[in-house]
Coordinates of C-alpha atoms and ligand atoms in Angstrom, one line a residue:
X122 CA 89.9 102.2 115.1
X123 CA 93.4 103.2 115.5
X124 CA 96.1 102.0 113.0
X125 CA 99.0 99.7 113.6
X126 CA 102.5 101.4 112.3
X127 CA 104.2 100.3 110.0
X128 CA 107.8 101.0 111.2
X129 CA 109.8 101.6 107.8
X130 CA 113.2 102.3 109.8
X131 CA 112.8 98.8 111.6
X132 CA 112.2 97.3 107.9
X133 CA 115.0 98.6 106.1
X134 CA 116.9 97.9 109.1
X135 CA 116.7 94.3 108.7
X136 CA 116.7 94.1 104.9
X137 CA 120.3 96.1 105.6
X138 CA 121.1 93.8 107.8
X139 CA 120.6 91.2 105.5
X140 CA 122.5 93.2 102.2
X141 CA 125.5 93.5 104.7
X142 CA 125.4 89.4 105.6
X143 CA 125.2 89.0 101.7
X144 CA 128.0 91.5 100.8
X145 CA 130.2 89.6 103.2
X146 CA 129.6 86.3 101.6
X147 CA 130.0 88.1 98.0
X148 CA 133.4 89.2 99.1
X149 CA 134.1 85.9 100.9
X150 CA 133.8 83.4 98.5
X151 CA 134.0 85.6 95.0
X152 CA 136.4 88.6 96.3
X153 CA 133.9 91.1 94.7
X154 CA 133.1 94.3 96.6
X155 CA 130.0 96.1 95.8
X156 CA 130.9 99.7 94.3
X157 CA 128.1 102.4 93.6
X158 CA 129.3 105.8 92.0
X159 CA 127.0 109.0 92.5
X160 CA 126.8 111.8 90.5
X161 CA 125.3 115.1 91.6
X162 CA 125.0 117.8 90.0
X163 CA 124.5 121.3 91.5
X164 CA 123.9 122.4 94.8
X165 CA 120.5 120.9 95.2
X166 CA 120.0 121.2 99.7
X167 CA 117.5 118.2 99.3
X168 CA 119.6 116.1 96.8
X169 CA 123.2 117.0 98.3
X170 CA 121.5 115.4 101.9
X171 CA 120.2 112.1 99.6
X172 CA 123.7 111.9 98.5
X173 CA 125.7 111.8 102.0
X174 CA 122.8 109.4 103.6
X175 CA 123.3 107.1 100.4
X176 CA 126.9 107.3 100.6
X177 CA 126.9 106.8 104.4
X178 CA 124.4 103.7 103.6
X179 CA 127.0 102.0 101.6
X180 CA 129.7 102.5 104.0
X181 CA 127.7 100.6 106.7
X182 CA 127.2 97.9 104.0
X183 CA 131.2 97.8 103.4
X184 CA 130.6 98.9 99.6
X185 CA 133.3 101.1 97.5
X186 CA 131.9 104.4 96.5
X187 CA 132.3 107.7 95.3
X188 CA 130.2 110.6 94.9
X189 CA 131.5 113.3 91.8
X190 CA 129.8 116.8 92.9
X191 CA 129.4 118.8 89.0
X192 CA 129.0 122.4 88.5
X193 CA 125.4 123.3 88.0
X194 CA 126.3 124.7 84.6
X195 CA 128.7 121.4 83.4
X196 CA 127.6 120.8 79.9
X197 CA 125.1 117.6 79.2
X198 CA 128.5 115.9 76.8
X199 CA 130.8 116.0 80.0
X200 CA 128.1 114.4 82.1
X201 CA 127.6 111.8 79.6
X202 CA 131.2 111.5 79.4
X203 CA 131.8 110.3 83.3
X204 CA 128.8 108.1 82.9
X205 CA 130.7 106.5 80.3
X206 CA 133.7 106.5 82.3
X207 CA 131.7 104.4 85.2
X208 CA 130.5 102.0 82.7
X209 CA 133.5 101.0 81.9
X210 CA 134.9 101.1 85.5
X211 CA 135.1 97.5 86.8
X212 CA 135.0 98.6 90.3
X213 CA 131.9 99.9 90.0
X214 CA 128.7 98.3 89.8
X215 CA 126.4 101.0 90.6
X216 CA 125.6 104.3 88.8
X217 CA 123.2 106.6 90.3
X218 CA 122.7 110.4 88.9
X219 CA 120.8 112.5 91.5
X220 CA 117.6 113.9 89.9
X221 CA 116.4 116.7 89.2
X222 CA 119.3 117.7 86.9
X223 CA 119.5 121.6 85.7
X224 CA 117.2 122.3 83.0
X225 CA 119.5 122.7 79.9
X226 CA 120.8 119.0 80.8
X227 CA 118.0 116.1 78.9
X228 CA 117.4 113.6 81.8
X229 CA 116.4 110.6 79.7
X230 CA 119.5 110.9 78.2
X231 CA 121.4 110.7 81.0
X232 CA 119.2 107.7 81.8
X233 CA 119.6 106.1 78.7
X234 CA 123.6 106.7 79.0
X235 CA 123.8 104.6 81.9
X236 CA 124.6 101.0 81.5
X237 CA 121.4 99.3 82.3
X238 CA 123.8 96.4 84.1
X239 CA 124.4 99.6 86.6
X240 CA 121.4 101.1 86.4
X241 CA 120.8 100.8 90.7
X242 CA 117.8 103.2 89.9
X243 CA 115.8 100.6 87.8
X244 CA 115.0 104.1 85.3
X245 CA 117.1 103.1 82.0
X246 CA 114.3 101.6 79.1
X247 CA 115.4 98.2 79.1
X248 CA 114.8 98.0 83.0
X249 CA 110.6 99.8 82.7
X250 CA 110.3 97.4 79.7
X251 CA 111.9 94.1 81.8
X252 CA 110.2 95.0 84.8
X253 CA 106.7 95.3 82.5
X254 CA 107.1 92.4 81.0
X255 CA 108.1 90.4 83.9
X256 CA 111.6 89.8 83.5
X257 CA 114.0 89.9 86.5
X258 CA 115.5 93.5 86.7
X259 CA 117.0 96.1 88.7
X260 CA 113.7 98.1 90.2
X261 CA 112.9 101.2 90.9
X262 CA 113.8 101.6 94.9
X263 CA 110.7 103.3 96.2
X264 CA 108.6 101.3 94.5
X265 CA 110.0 98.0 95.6
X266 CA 110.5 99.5 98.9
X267 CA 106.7 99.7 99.4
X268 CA 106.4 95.7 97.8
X269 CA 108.7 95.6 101.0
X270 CA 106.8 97.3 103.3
X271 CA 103.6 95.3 102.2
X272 CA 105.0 92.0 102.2
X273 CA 107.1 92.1 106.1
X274 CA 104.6 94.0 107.8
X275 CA 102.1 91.1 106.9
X276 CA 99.7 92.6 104.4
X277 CA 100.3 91.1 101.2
X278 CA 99.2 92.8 98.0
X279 CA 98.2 89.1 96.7
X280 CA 94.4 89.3 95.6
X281 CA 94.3 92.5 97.5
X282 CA 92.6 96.0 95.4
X283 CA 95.4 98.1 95.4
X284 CA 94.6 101.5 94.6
X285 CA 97.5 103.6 93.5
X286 CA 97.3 107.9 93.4
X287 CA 100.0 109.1 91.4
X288 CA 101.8 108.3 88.0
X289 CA 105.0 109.4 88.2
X290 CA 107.8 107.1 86.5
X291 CA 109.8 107.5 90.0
X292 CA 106.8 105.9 92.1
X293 CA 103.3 105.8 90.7
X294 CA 104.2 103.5 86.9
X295 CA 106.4 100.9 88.9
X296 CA 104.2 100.6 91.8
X297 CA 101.7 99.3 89.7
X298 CA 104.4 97.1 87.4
X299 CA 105.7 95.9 90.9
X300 CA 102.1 94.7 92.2
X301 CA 100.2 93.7 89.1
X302 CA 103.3 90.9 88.4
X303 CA 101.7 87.4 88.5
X304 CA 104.1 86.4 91.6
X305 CA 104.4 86.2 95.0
X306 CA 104.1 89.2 97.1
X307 CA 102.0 90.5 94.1
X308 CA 99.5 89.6 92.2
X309 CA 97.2 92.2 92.8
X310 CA 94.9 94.0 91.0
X311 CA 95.7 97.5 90.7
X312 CA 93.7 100.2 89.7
X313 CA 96.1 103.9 89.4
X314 CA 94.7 107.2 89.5
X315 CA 95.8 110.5 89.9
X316 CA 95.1 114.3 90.0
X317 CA 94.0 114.8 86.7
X318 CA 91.2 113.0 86.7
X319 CA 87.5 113.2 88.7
X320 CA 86.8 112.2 92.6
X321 CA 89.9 110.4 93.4
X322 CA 87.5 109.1 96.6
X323 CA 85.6 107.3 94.7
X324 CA 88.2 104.8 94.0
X325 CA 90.6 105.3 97.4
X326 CA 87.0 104.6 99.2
X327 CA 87.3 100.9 97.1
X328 CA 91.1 99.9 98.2
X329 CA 91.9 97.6 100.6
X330 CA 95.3 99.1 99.9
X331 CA 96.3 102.7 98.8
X332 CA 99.5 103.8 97.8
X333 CA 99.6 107.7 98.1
X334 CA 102.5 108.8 95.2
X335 CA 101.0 112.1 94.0
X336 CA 103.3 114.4 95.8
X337 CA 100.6 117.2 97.3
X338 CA 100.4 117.3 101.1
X339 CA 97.8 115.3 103.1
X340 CA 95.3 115.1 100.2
X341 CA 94.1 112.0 101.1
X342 CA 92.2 111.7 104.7
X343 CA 90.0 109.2 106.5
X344 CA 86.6 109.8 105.0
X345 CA 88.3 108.7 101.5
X346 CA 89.5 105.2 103.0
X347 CA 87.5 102.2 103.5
X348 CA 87.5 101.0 107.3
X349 CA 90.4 98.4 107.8
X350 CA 92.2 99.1 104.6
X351 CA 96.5 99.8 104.7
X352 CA 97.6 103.1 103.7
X353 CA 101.3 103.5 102.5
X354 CA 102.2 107.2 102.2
X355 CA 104.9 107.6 99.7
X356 CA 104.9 111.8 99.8
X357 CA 107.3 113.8 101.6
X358 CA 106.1 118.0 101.7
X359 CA 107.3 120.5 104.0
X360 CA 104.4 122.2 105.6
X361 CA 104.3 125.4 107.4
X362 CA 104.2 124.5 111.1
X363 CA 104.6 127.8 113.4
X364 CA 104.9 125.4 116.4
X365 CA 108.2 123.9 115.2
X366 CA 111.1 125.3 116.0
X367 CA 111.9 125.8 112.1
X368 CA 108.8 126.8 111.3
X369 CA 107.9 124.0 108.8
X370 CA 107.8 120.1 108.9
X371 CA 107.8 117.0 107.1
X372 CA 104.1 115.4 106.4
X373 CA 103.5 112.9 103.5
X374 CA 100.8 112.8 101.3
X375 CA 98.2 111.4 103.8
X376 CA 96.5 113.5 106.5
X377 CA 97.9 110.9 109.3
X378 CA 95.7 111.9 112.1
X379 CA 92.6 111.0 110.0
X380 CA 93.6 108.0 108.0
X381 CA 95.0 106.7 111.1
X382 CA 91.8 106.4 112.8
X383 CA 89.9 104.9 109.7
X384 CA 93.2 102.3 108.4
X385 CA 94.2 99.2 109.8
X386 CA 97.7 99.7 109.3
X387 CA 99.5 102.6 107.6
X388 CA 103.0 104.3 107.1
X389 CA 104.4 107.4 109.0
X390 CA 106.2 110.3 107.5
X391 CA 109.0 110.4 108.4
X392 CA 110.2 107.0 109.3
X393 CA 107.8 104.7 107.0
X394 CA 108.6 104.6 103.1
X395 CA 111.5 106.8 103.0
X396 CA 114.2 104.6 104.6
X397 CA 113.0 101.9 102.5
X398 CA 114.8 103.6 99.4
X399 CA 118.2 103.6 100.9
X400 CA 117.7 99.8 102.0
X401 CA 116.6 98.8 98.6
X402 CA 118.8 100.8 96.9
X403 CA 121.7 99.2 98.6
X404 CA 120.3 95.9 97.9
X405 CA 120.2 96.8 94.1
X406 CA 124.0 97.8 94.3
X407 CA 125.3 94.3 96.0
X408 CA 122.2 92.0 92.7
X409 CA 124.5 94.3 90.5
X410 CA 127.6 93.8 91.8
X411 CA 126.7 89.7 91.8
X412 CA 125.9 90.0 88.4
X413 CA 123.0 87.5 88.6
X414 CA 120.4 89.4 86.9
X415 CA 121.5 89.5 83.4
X416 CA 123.3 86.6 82.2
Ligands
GUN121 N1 115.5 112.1 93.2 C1 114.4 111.8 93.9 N2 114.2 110.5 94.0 C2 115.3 109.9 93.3 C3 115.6 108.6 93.1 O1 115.0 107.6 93.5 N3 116.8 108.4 92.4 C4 117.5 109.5 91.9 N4 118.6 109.2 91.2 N5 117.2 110.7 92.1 C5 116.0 110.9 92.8

């Protein structure tokens, strides 16, 4: 058996499309523009690209933004200080802080500093505790990127064994918040496991969906899968790769070649979960900036 693709960039493409169309109405009728502020700090290569292809995102979508670059050695108070500032901006609806964040700075209390209203990234307390509970929220963007996924490319997660590797509050912990929700396009059971534990192929083996979130290159291959079942690979590793002209490239956390013959559908890497994140992201910034969430 070989795998149907699930094309990620023609997914967010249309749920883009459709963020723009609402954006335009939001402007339209209410003569509110979308505005997402970023903050990164340090010179981070892999956060400073996030940041322009986040920023770009929301130019497409005719959003306001700005993007404050911070001295890797700014102090945790004056970070907490321009979050402030952005809370209380009324032009801005969005606040995302690039992570990781230098070691001497406390990233829940960064979280925490954001206005949960704001919070685009779905990480502050009172959006894990709404989203566990059931309550509409702002979500995590990976994790509702691969609800997404699941739902347009016609394999819903509804009664469906969902097998999640990985626990990470990022990925792994809303992934399973997302698809255990008594709703549609969820309602599945989901079973999470991870690295720590014993024979991770004895539960993959069991999923008619797995969602790989652990972060260590092509762990999981075909003879862990059971025939038919959908793979989304959430991992994105740089492997050495002397036949590239860099000398590395980008696989996820799935050996492709192998699942690929075993799945009935699965996610590339590149091009399958990752542009989902921008799309949903963007998507959080213009429920934000309608203000329909939290009343
Ligand atoms: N760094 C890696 N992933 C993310 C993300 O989803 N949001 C933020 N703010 N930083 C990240």
């Amino acid at each position: 058996m070989t795998a149907t693709i699930i094309d990620g960039r023609q997914i967010a493409e249309q749920i883009r499309l459709e963020v723009k169309q609402d954006t335009e109405r939001l402007r339209r009728e209410r003569d509110i523009t979308p505005g997402l502020a970023f903050i990164l700090v340090g010179e981070n290569p892999a956060s400073q690209v996030y940041v322009r292809s986040k920023g770009k995102a929301c130019d497409e979508m005719g959003f306001y933004s700005v993007t404050e670059k911070l001295h890797p050695g700014i102090s945790q108070q004056a970070l907490l200080d321009l979050i402030e500032k952005f809370n209380c901006d009324v032009k801005i609806h969005g606040i995302l802080v690039q992570l990781p964040l230098p070691k001497h700075i406390d990233e829940n209390k960064v979280i925490e500093a954001i206005d949960y209203r704001k919070d685009v990234d779905g990480f502050h307390p009172v959006n894990v505790g709404r989203l566990v509970i059931g309550q509409d929220c702002l979500r995590p963007c990976t994790p509702a990127g691969v609800q997404e996924l699941l739902i347009r490319s016609g394999n819903d997660p509804g009664g469906k064994h969902v097998v999640v590797v990985g626990r990470s509050n990022i990925v792994g912990k809303p992934v399973l918040n997302i698809l255990l929700q008594k709703k549609d396009g969820a309602n599945a059971v989901v079973t999470v496991v991870h690295t720590g534990g014993p024979d991770i192929a004895r539960f993959t083996k069991q999923a008619d969906i797995v969602v790989a979130a652990m972060g260590k290159a092509e762990v999981i291959t075909g003879e862990m899968l059971k025939p038919g079942c959908v793979v989304i690979d959430v991992g994105i590793n740089r492997t050495p790769d002397p036949t590239s002209k860099n000398g590395s490239r980008l696989v996820g956390d799935v050996h492709f070649p192998s699942a690929s013959q075993v799945a009935s559908a699965i996610t590339p890497v590149p091009g399958g979960v990752g542009p989902m994140t921008i799309a949903m992201l963007m998507k959080n910034t213009m429920r934000a900036a309608a203000g329909s969430i939290y009343h």
